[in-house]
Amino acid sequence: MIVSLMASGARKRFSREEYGQVRREANALFQKLTEENRDLPKAMKRHTGTNIFPAIAVYKTLLAHGMTTQDAANVIRGFFYRICEIMFRPAAWYQHIAGNYHRYPAGMVKHSLRDFSPEAGFEYRMPEKVDPAVARFDIVACPYHAMCQKYDCLELNPAFCDSDDAKYGNLHKNLKWARRSTIGHGAPCCDFRIIDVSRRPDYDG
């Protein structure tokens, strides 16, 4: 199902018969990737099963059917951007109630460590001092990058990174999304920053 949803962004590029073949090949490759990595930790499988392997399977299949690397990556980028934008609408709505946005930075750190955990292949560098008005941490290892590297498609990696803009870029006027670099874009780390500018208007850490 998830493979078909990701591939749907390329539907207009193919005839009905060709698109059916793309879907079948992408599903077969997804099953192959899943089987090859059946011994991964359960926490990592939550990322590989729903995000990483479907995206790699669709991307590589689109390339095999003549799409350019940029166009194929944009199919994946567009899918994740749309999904994240929809999924984070309730979170954005919630920030506008009774000053809830003040609690978001601390909550983001907590939820990141839970959902993007070391058990899932993420490695963190945390600040020595915690500022409740600022979500600040660096991710120095990422399974999305690791799997793109393993399957020789690092050019796909930014498509995963860019979806974070849809998640965090429009939460609240006082929550500034200030990440400047990602591993997927070639930096040594992903420097996650969300700043409550109503409390820290001059923060530049």
Tab-separated table of C-alpha atoms in Angstrom:
chain	number	residue	atom	x	y	z
A	1	MET	CA	0.000	0.000	0.000
A	2	ILE	CA	2.674	2.513	1.008
A	3	VAL	CA	4.714	1.713	-2.111
A	4	SER	CA	1.714	2.402	-4.333
A	5	LEU	CA	1.023	5.688	-2.565
A	6	MET	CA	4.610	6.840	-3.060
A	7	ALA	CA	4.626	5.799	-6.703
A	8	SER	CA	1.359	7.620	-7.413
A	9	GLY	CA	3.242	10.889	-7.774
A	10	ALA	CA	4.721	9.556	-11.019
A	11	ARG	CA	1.486	8.137	-12.438
A	12	LYS	CA	1.106	10.805	-15.121
A	13	ARG	CA	4.553	10.008	-16.485
A	14	PHE	CA	3.515	6.540	-17.661
A	15	SER	CA	0.791	4.776	-19.562
A	16	ARG	CA	-1.647	2.714	-17.525
A	17	GLU	CA	0.189	-0.495	-18.403
A	18	GLU	CA	3.615	0.980	-17.688
A	19	TYR	CA	2.479	2.377	-14.365
A	20	GLY	CA	1.113	-1.001	-13.364
A	21	GLN	CA	4.512	-2.506	-14.122
A	22	VAL	CA	6.247	0.205	-12.080
A	23	ARG	CA	4.052	-0.604	-9.093
A	24	ARG	CA	4.687	-4.344	-9.375
A	25	GLU	CA	8.451	-3.915	-9.680
A	26	ALA	CA	8.599	-1.415	-6.827
A	27	ASN	CA	6.604	-3.735	-4.568
A	28	ALA	CA	8.878	-6.639	-5.449
A	29	LEU	CA	11.986	-4.572	-4.662
A	30	PHE	CA	10.454	-3.415	-1.386
A	31	GLN	CA	9.873	-7.044	-0.373
A	32	LYS	CA	13.457	-7.879	-1.334
A	33	LEU	CA	14.887	-5.014	0.760
A	34	THR	CA	12.713	-6.016	3.695
A	35	GLU	CA	13.835	-9.633	3.514
A	36	GLU	CA	17.507	-8.690	3.202
A	37	ASN	CA	17.192	-6.667	6.409
A	38	ARG	CA	14.861	-8.914	8.386
A	39	ASP	CA	17.234	-8.948	11.372
A	40	LEU	CA	17.173	-5.197	11.977
A	41	PRO	CA	16.070	-4.007	15.425
A	42	LYS	CA	12.338	-3.514	15.784
A	43	ALA	CA	12.769	0.218	16.389
A	44	MET	CA	14.666	0.620	13.121
A	45	LYS	CA	12.089	-1.425	11.203
A	46	ARG	CA	9.495	1.206	12.045
A	47	HIS	CA	11.494	3.555	9.843
A	48	THR	CA	12.664	1.139	7.166
A	49	GLY	CA	9.261	-0.510	6.755
A	50	THR	CA	7.142	2.607	6.371
A	51	ASN	CA	9.588	5.186	5.009
A	52	ILE	CA	13.064	4.135	3.920
A	53	PHE	CA	12.620	0.901	1.977
A	54	PRO	CA	9.391	1.925	0.189
A	55	ALA	CA	11.108	5.145	-0.909
A	56	ILE	CA	14.253	3.388	-2.109
A	57	ALA	CA	12.169	0.790	-3.950
A	58	VAL	CA	10.040	3.391	-5.743
A	59	TYR	CA	13.032	5.609	-6.485
A	60	LYS	CA	15.134	2.850	-8.011
A	61	THR	CA	12.186	1.533	-10.017
A	62	LEU	CA	11.455	4.967	-11.443
A	63	LEU	CA	15.098	5.270	-12.467
A	64	ALA	CA	14.908	1.885	-14.155
A	65	HIS	CA	11.937	3.156	-16.160
A	66	GLY	CA	13.765	6.195	-17.484
A	67	MET	CA	13.145	8.975	-14.976
A	68	THR	CA	16.035	11.250	-14.060
A	69	THR	CA	17.500	11.163	-10.556
A	70	GLN	CA	16.086	14.622	-9.847
A	71	ASP	CA	12.574	13.808	-11.050
A	72	ALA	CA	12.494	10.464	-9.244
A	73	ALA	CA	13.748	12.017	-6.005
A	74	ASN	CA	11.133	14.756	-6.339
A	75	VAL	CA	8.392	12.122	-6.443
A	76	ILE	CA	9.592	10.861	-3.057
A	77	ARG	CA	10.155	14.372	-1.710
A	78	GLY	CA	6.664	15.438	-2.710
A	79	PHE	CA	5.094	12.414	-1.061
A	80	PHE	CA	6.800	12.953	2.284
A	81	TYR	CA	6.211	16.690	2.219
A	82	ARG	CA	2.472	16.233	1.665
A	83	ILE	CA	2.164	13.519	4.311
A	84	CYS	CA	4.103	15.492	6.926
A	85	GLU	CA	2.152	18.647	6.206
A	86	ILE	CA	-1.128	16.794	6.759
A	87	MET	CA	0.073	14.895	9.830
A	88	PHE	CA	1.343	18.031	11.587
A	89	ARG	CA	-1.766	20.152	11.090
A	90	PRO	CA	-3.246	19.005	14.422
A	91	ALA	CA	0.087	19.751	16.135
A	92	ALA	CA	0.119	23.258	14.671
A	93	TRP	CA	-3.492	23.804	15.730
A	94	TYR	CA	-2.656	22.685	19.270
A	95	GLN	CA	0.153	25.240	19.628
A	96	HIS	CA	-2.375	28.075	19.294
A	97	ILE	CA	-4.340	27.028	22.377
A	98	ALA	CA	-3.588	28.662	25.735
A	99	GLY	CA	0.083	29.238	25.044
A	100	ASN	CA	0.838	25.582	24.374
A	101	TYR	CA	3.630	26.603	22.019
A	102	HIS	CA	5.732	27.519	25.069
A	103	ARG	CA	5.963	23.808	25.892
A	104	TYR	CA	6.797	22.632	22.399
A	105	PRO	CA	10.613	22.922	22.470
A	106	ALA	CA	10.978	20.683	25.529
A	107	GLY	CA	8.379	18.289	24.177
A	108	MET	CA	10.116	18.047	20.818
A	109	VAL	CA	13.332	16.823	22.417
A	110	LYS	CA	11.450	14.199	24.418
A	111	HIS	CA	9.477	12.924	21.437
A	112	SER	CA	12.512	12.897	19.150
A	113	LEU	CA	14.450	10.707	21.531
A	114	ARG	CA	11.452	8.366	21.657
A	115	ASP	CA	10.509	8.159	17.986
A	116	PHE	CA	13.999	8.610	16.523
A	117	SER	CA	15.811	6.615	19.135
A	118	PRO	CA	19.348	5.228	19.376
A	119	GLU	CA	17.761	1.776	19.045
A	120	ALA	CA	16.505	2.875	15.632
A	121	GLY	CA	20.000	3.888	14.530
A	122	PHE	CA	20.037	7.571	15.438
A	123	GLU	CA	22.947	9.032	17.387
A	124	TYR	CA	22.632	12.341	19.220
A	125	ARG	CA	24.863	15.088	20.493
A	126	MET	CA	22.967	16.950	23.204
A	127	PRO	CA	23.817	20.339	24.755
A	128	GLU	CA	25.316	20.413	28.227
A	129	LYS	CA	22.745	22.956	29.393
A	130	VAL	CA	19.047	22.578	28.613
A	131	ASP	CA	17.063	25.684	27.701
A	132	PRO	CA	13.283	25.088	27.964
A	133	ALA	CA	12.681	27.755	25.315
A	134	VAL	CA	14.917	26.033	22.775
A	135	ALA	CA	14.848	22.541	21.277
A	136	ARG	CA	18.500	22.036	20.426
A	137	PHE	CA	20.317	18.837	19.498
A	138	ASP	CA	22.489	17.431	16.739
A	139	ILE	CA	21.895	14.088	15.058
A	140	VAL	CA	25.285	12.705	14.075
A	141	ALA	CA	24.181	9.338	12.675
A	142	CYS	CA	20.936	8.536	10.868
A	143	PRO	CA	19.516	5.267	9.488
A	144	TYR	CA	18.005	7.128	6.528
A	145	HIS	CA	21.484	8.161	5.470
A	146	ALA	CA	22.937	4.759	6.328
A	147	MET	CA	20.427	2.894	4.180
A	148	CYS	CA	20.741	5.316	1.267
A	149	GLN	CA	24.482	4.776	1.458
A	150	LYS	CA	24.098	0.999	1.681
A	151	TYR	CA	21.915	0.911	-1.434
A	152	ASP	CA	23.939	3.468	-3.392
A	153	CYS	CA	21.319	6.208	-3.597
A	154	LEU	CA	22.629	9.021	-1.414
A	155	GLU	CA	21.099	11.492	-3.849
A	156	LEU	CA	17.703	10.386	-2.470
A	157	ASN	CA	18.614	11.234	1.133
A	158	PRO	CA	17.679	14.962	0.981
A	159	ALA	CA	14.100	13.994	0.076
A	160	PHE	CA	13.734	12.604	3.595
A	161	CYS	CA	15.408	15.605	5.237
A	162	ASP	CA	13.307	18.201	3.437
A	163	SER	CA	10.039	16.815	4.782
A	164	ASP	CA	11.011	18.212	8.207
A	165	ASP	CA	10.313	21.683	6.811
A	166	ALA	CA	6.672	20.661	6.437
A	167	LYS	CA	6.625	19.289	9.973
A	168	TYR	CA	8.240	22.129	11.853
A	169	GLY	CA	8.172	25.159	9.579
A	170	ASN	CA	4.614	26.324	10.266
A	171	LEU	CA	3.784	25.323	13.817
A	172	HIS	CA	3.345	28.802	15.286
A	173	LYS	CA	4.567	32.314	14.543
A	174	ASN	CA	6.601	32.215	17.773
A	175	LEU	CA	8.221	28.835	17.033
A	176	LYS	CA	11.182	29.409	14.745
A	177	TRP	CA	12.400	26.377	12.775
A	178	ALA	CA	16.131	27.010	12.511
A	179	ARG	CA	17.860	23.868	11.286
A	180	ARG	CA	20.737	24.875	9.027
A	181	SER	CA	22.248	21.595	7.870
A	182	THR	CA	21.602	17.872	7.525
A	183	ILE	CA	23.672	14.762	6.968
A	184	GLY	CA	21.580	14.077	3.886
A	185	HIS	CA	22.659	17.380	2.366
A	186	GLY	CA	26.321	16.591	3.036
A	187	ALA	CA	26.897	18.122	6.475
A	188	PRO	CA	28.486	16.216	9.379
A	189	CYS	CA	25.283	16.465	11.420
A	190	CYS	CA	21.648	17.533	11.409
A	191	ASP	CA	21.470	20.559	13.704
A	192	PHE	CA	17.880	20.547	14.903
A	193	ARG	CA	16.715	23.832	16.405
A	194	ILE	CA	13.246	25.108	17.294
A	195	ILE	CA	13.205	28.371	19.217
A	196	ASP	CA	10.403	30.006	21.152
A	197	VAL	CA	11.223	33.517	19.966
A	198	SER	CA	8.756	35.069	22.405
A	199	ARG	CA	11.191	34.048	25.162
A	200	ARG	CA	14.490	33.888	23.254
A	201	PRO	CA	14.218	36.471	20.430
A	202	ASP	CA	17.987	36.802	19.983
A	203	TYR	CA	18.947	33.130	20.241
A	204	ASP	CA	21.561	32.091	17.681
A	205	GLY	CA	23.001	28.855	19.047
